[in-house]
Amino acid sequence: MDLTPHLPALQVIVPMLFSPLVLLLKPRGLAWAGATAVALLSFAIALNMAIAVADGAHFKYDMGGWEAPYGIELSVGAFSALLLLIVTGAAAAALLASRPSVDRQIELERQPLFYSAWLLALAGLVGIVVSADAFNIFVFMEISSLASYVLIAGGPDRRALPAVFKYLIMGTIGATFYLIGVGLVYMMTGTLNLADMAARIGGVTDINPLLVAAGFITIGLALKAAVFPLHVWVPNAYAHAPHMVTVFLAACATKVAIYVLIRFDFWVFQANLEQHALQFSLFLMPLALLGILVASAVAVFEGHIKRLLAMSSVAQIGYIVLGASFVTESGLTAASSHMFNHALAKGGLFLAIAGLGYHYRDLSLAQLAGAARNMPWTAAAMVICGFSLIGIPGTAGFISKWLLINAALDEGRLAWVLVAIILVSSLMALAYVWRIIETLYFKTPVDEEAVHGEAPLQLLLVTWLVAIANIFFGLFPQFPLALSSAAAQLLLRQTL
């Protein structure tokens, strides 16, 4: 039986079906093994579709045999294939490495619930990516959000509770804004299918409700994506979540919201609202530039390593939004490529932090002084991923920053201002990554008597696998670049 046509549905069904089953795996380690196997299977499905899409395929699937626009349609093109690789890859890597860290942070009896919520978050995120229907995107958004709240609050740090409450409030406001926008578009077009919506908007005579809807949807998704200045929930959520949850969410959660923002806007609004491309740029480009500069500056002076990298993520989200705001093929290619490369760099950095967190209860830079003496392999992997975050040549991060600079050079009179901001922010990234390196390698340990070992082998091996991936995709970027370029072309043709 050929399952290839059913892969878009299996991508969602597999983690969603196994989420409640993992709850029943009570013996020690079985819940982890079950969840990891499901995440690896999800990654294999995503990789299978990505390879087919790179060869020119486009997956469309009508759930239950009901054709769109009346039935629920799933769609996987180049852009969604790239995001599926990011989401399932982050989940598989984090779960594969997670057992030692989770055993330290989550009580044994609560672990089946924890891994069940993880699979539910995974199902929600991949559901958002494959759905071609505005309301089902909202449904999957809520599934992933509710599961994420459970995951963040599931660790031993009680400060996670107010962080989750803030995340819940901000996330609910974002989802409500999105739903109001979708409701307004539905009132004007009578459909929730994105392709049908785009086709019917051309026949709407009073466009004012559509302009309002575009505003609601953009702000709601920008809040979910932590676009500056709507990022206030990010630092505490990342800092106080269990370490492996931070690995998973930092690598992919906000990128899925940006994906929906770009996909919805380019597919539904760009071709149907006069001067919408200009309005899109005028709204998002200043926020992206401010986010890049302000968040990078805050990261330079931050003293807690997880909060530092959380603020760095806000700046990196600025790069992605900046590329999209150019509304050009080169800009969208750079934005898509940076989603992939930043997931590699930030996922690797937070995996290394999980290794540090195995021995260091306090992850402030002051307490991590001299950690490289006892954890040389963990520190070295962190240096490689830090170089990728800065954009050092030979790493994945360099490729997308180079593409972004090239896209900025096409922006006429603004070109050199944009390039200067990208270069200045890269120097700031060098400054805060150097603070980490200086702390780990050149500072005297606070407690000379304390002897720590390396990170657990299972965690260390996955961390190095991701670190090597940062170098591999820096030297051989053809596959993610091909998907990014194809995604940009489809977005501009509104045929995604």
mmCIF file of N, CA, C and O in Angstrom, residues 318-349:
data_model
loop_
_atom_site.group_PDB
_atom_site.id
_atom_site.type_symbol
_atom_site.label_atom_id
_atom_site.label_comp_id
_atom_site.label_asym_id
_atom_site.label_seq_id
_atom_site.Cartn_x
_atom_site.Cartn_y
_atom_site.Cartn_z
ATOM 1 N N GLY A 318 13.478 39.365 14.249
ATOM 2 C CA GLY A 318 13.539 40.618 13.490
ATOM 3 C C GLY A 318 14.160 40.413 12.119
ATOM 4 O O GLY A 318 13.679 40.962 11.124
ATOM 5 N N TYR A 319 15.226 39.606 12.031
ATOM 6 C CA TYR A 319 15.843 39.318 10.719
ATOM 7 C C TYR A 319 14.832 38.665 9.780
ATOM 8 O O TYR A 319 14.741 39.003 8.591
ATOM 9 N N ILE A 320 14.080 37.688 10.307
ATOM 10 C CA ILE A 320 13.111 36.963 9.462
ATOM 11 C C ILE A 320 12.035 37.917 8.961
ATOM 12 O O ILE A 320 11.685 37.948 7.770
ATOM 13 N N VAL A 321 11.513 38.734 9.887
ATOM 14 C CA VAL A 321 10.451 39.677 9.512
ATOM 15 C C VAL A 321 10.987 40.728 8.540
ATOM 16 O O VAL A 321 10.293 41.139 7.600
ATOM 17 N N LEU A 322 12.239 41.147 8.759
ATOM 18 C CA LEU A 322 12.847 42.139 7.853
ATOM 19 C C LEU A 322 12.901 41.589 6.430
ATOM 20 O O LEU A 322 12.534 42.274 5.469
ATOM 21 N N GLY A 323 13.347 40.351 6.281
ATOM 22 C CA GLY A 323 13.409 39.740 4.945
ATOM 23 C C GLY A 323 12.032 39.687 4.293
ATOM 24 O O GLY A 323 11.883 40.015 3.114
ATOM 25 N N ALA A 324 11.014 39.302 5.075
ATOM 26 C CA ALA A 324 9.653 39.229 4.530
ATOM 27 C C ALA A 324 9.138 40.608 4.146
ATOM 28 O O ALA A 324 8.399 40.759 3.164
ATOM 29 N N SER A 325 9.529 41.646 4.928
ATOM 30 C CA SER A 325 9.005 42.994 4.681
ATOM 31 C C SER A 325 9.527 43.596 3.372
ATOM 32 O O SER A 325 8.973 44.587 2.900
ATOM 33 N N PHE A 326 10.584 43.015 2.781
ATOM 34 C CA PHE A 326 11.053 43.510 1.479
ATOM 35 C C PHE A 326 10.063 43.174 0.361
ATOM 36 O O PHE A 326 10.074 43.799 -0.698
ATOM 37 N N VAL A 327 9.229 42.122 0.598
ATOM 38 C CA VAL A 327 8.245 41.656 -0.397
ATOM 39 C C VAL A 327 8.915 41.402 -1.752
ATOM 40 O O VAL A 327 8.409 41.785 -2.811
ATOM 41 N N THR A 328 10.101 40.805 -1.701
ATOM 42 C CA THR A 328 10.813 40.430 -2.928
ATOM 43 C C THR A 328 11.206 38.956 -2.809
ATOM 44 O O THR A 328 11.211 38.394 -1.707
ATOM 45 N N GLU A 329 11.557 38.367 -3.951
ATOM 46 C CA GLU A 329 11.952 36.958 -3.926
ATOM 47 C C GLU A 329 13.223 36.759 -3.097
ATOM 48 O O GLU A 329 13.323 35.814 -2.306
ATOM 49 N N SER A 330 14.183 37.685 -3.249
ATOM 50 C CA SER A 330 15.435 37.538 -2.488
ATOM 51 C C SER A 330 15.182 37.718 -0.987
ATOM 52 O O SER A 330 15.770 37.006 -0.162
ATOM 53 N N GLY A 331 14.293 38.653 -0.636
ATOM 54 C CA GLY A 331 13.988 38.870 0.784
ATOM 55 C C GLY A 331 13.280 37.678 1.401
ATOM 56 O O GLY A 331 13.607 37.246 2.524
ATOM 57 N N LEU A 332 12.303 37.124 0.690
ATOM 58 C CA LEU A 332 11.565 35.965 1.212
ATOM 59 C C LEU A 332 12.459 34.722 1.277
ATOM 60 O O LEU A 332 12.327 33.907 2.195
ATOM 61 N N THR A 333 13.377 34.580 0.301
ATOM 62 C CA THR A 333 14.326 33.460 0.358
ATOM 63 C C THR A 333 15.207 33.583 1.603
ATOM 64 O O THR A 333 15.446 32.596 2.317
ATOM 65 N N ALA A 334 15.690 34.808 1.860
ATOM 66 C CA ALA A 334 16.530 35.030 3.046
ATOM 67 C C ALA A 334 15.746 34.743 4.322
ATOM 68 O O ALA A 334 16.255 34.119 5.263
ATOM 69 N N ALA A 335 14.467 35.193 4.378
ATOM 70 C CA ALA A 335 13.648 34.984 5.578
ATOM 71 C C ALA A 335 13.422 33.488 5.825
ATOM 72 O O ALA A 335 13.586 33.002 6.953
ATOM 73 N N SER A 336 13.053 32.752 4.775
ATOM 74 C CA SER A 336 12.802 31.317 4.924
ATOM 75 C C SER A 336 14.076 30.581 5.322
ATOM 76 O O SER A 336 14.066 29.709 6.195
ATOM 77 N N SER A 337 15.179 30.963 4.676
ATOM 78 C CA SER A 337 16.445 30.320 4.973
ATOM 79 C C SER A 337 16.871 30.581 6.416
ATOM 80 O O SER A 337 17.390 29.694 7.100
ATOM 81 N N HIS A 338 16.615 31.812 6.896
ATOM 82 C CA HIS A 338 17.014 32.141 8.274
ATOM 83 C C HIS A 338 16.155 31.392 9.298
ATOM 84 O O HIS A 338 16.628 31.115 10.394
ATOM 85 N N MET A 339 14.908 31.085 8.941
ATOM 86 C CA MET A 339 14.094 30.257 9.847
ATOM 87 C C MET A 339 14.797 28.921 10.105
ATOM 88 O O MET A 339 14.915 28.457 11.233
ATOM 89 N N PHE A 340 15.261 28.296 9.023
ATOM 90 C CA PHE A 340 15.916 26.987 9.128
ATOM 91 C C PHE A 340 17.237 27.104 9.888
ATOM 92 O O PHE A 340 17.506 26.350 10.827
ATOM 93 N N ASN A 341 18.058 28.085 9.492
ATOM 94 C CA ASN A 341 19.399 28.190 10.076
ATOM 95 C C ASN A 341 19.354 28.634 11.532
ATOM 96 O O ASN A 341 20.152 28.179 12.357
ATOM 97 N N HIS A 342 18.431 29.537 11.860
ATOM 98 C CA HIS A 342 18.332 29.956 13.258
ATOM 99 C C HIS A 342 17.844 28.815 14.143
ATOM 100 O O HIS A 342 18.275 28.679 15.295
ATOM 101 N N ALA A 343 16.951 27.977 13.623
ATOM 102 C CA ALA A 343 16.501 26.815 14.404
ATOM 103 C C ALA A 343 17.680 25.902 14.725
ATOM 104 O O ALA A 343 17.786 25.381 15.845
ATOM 105 N N LEU A 344 18.591 25.725 13.759
ATOM 106 C CA LEU A 344 19.780 24.904 14.004
ATOM 107 C C LEU A 344 20.671 25.528 15.076
ATOM 108 O O LEU A 344 21.106 24.848 16.012
ATOM 109 N N ALA A 345 20.946 26.836 14.920
ATOM 110 C CA ALA A 345 21.869 27.497 15.855
ATOM 111 C C ALA A 345 21.279 27.579 17.259
ATOM 112 O O ALA A 345 21.920 27.206 18.251
ATOM 113 N N LYS A 346 20.028 28.039 17.349
ATOM 114 C CA LYS A 346 19.449 28.235 18.680
ATOM 115 C C LYS A 346 19.102 26.907 19.333
ATOM 116 O O LYS A 346 19.253 26.749 20.550
ATOM 117 N N GLY A 347 18.677 25.922 18.542
ATOM 118 C CA GLY A 347 18.433 24.598 19.102
ATOM 119 C C GLY A 347 19.707 24.018 19.692
ATOM 120 O O GLY A 347 19.713 23.463 20.800
ATOM 121 N N GLY A 348 20.836 24.150 18.970
ATOM 122 C CA GLY A 348 22.119 23.650 19.461
ATOM 123 C C GLY A 348 22.566 24.365 20.722
ATOM 124 O O GLY A 348 23.065 23.741 21.667
ATOM 125 N N LEU A 349 22.377 25.685 20.755
ATOM 126 C CA LEU A 349 22.777 26.456 21.943
ATOM 127 C C LEU A 349 21.968 26.032 23.174
ATOM 128 O O LEU A 349 22.521 25.843 24.263
#
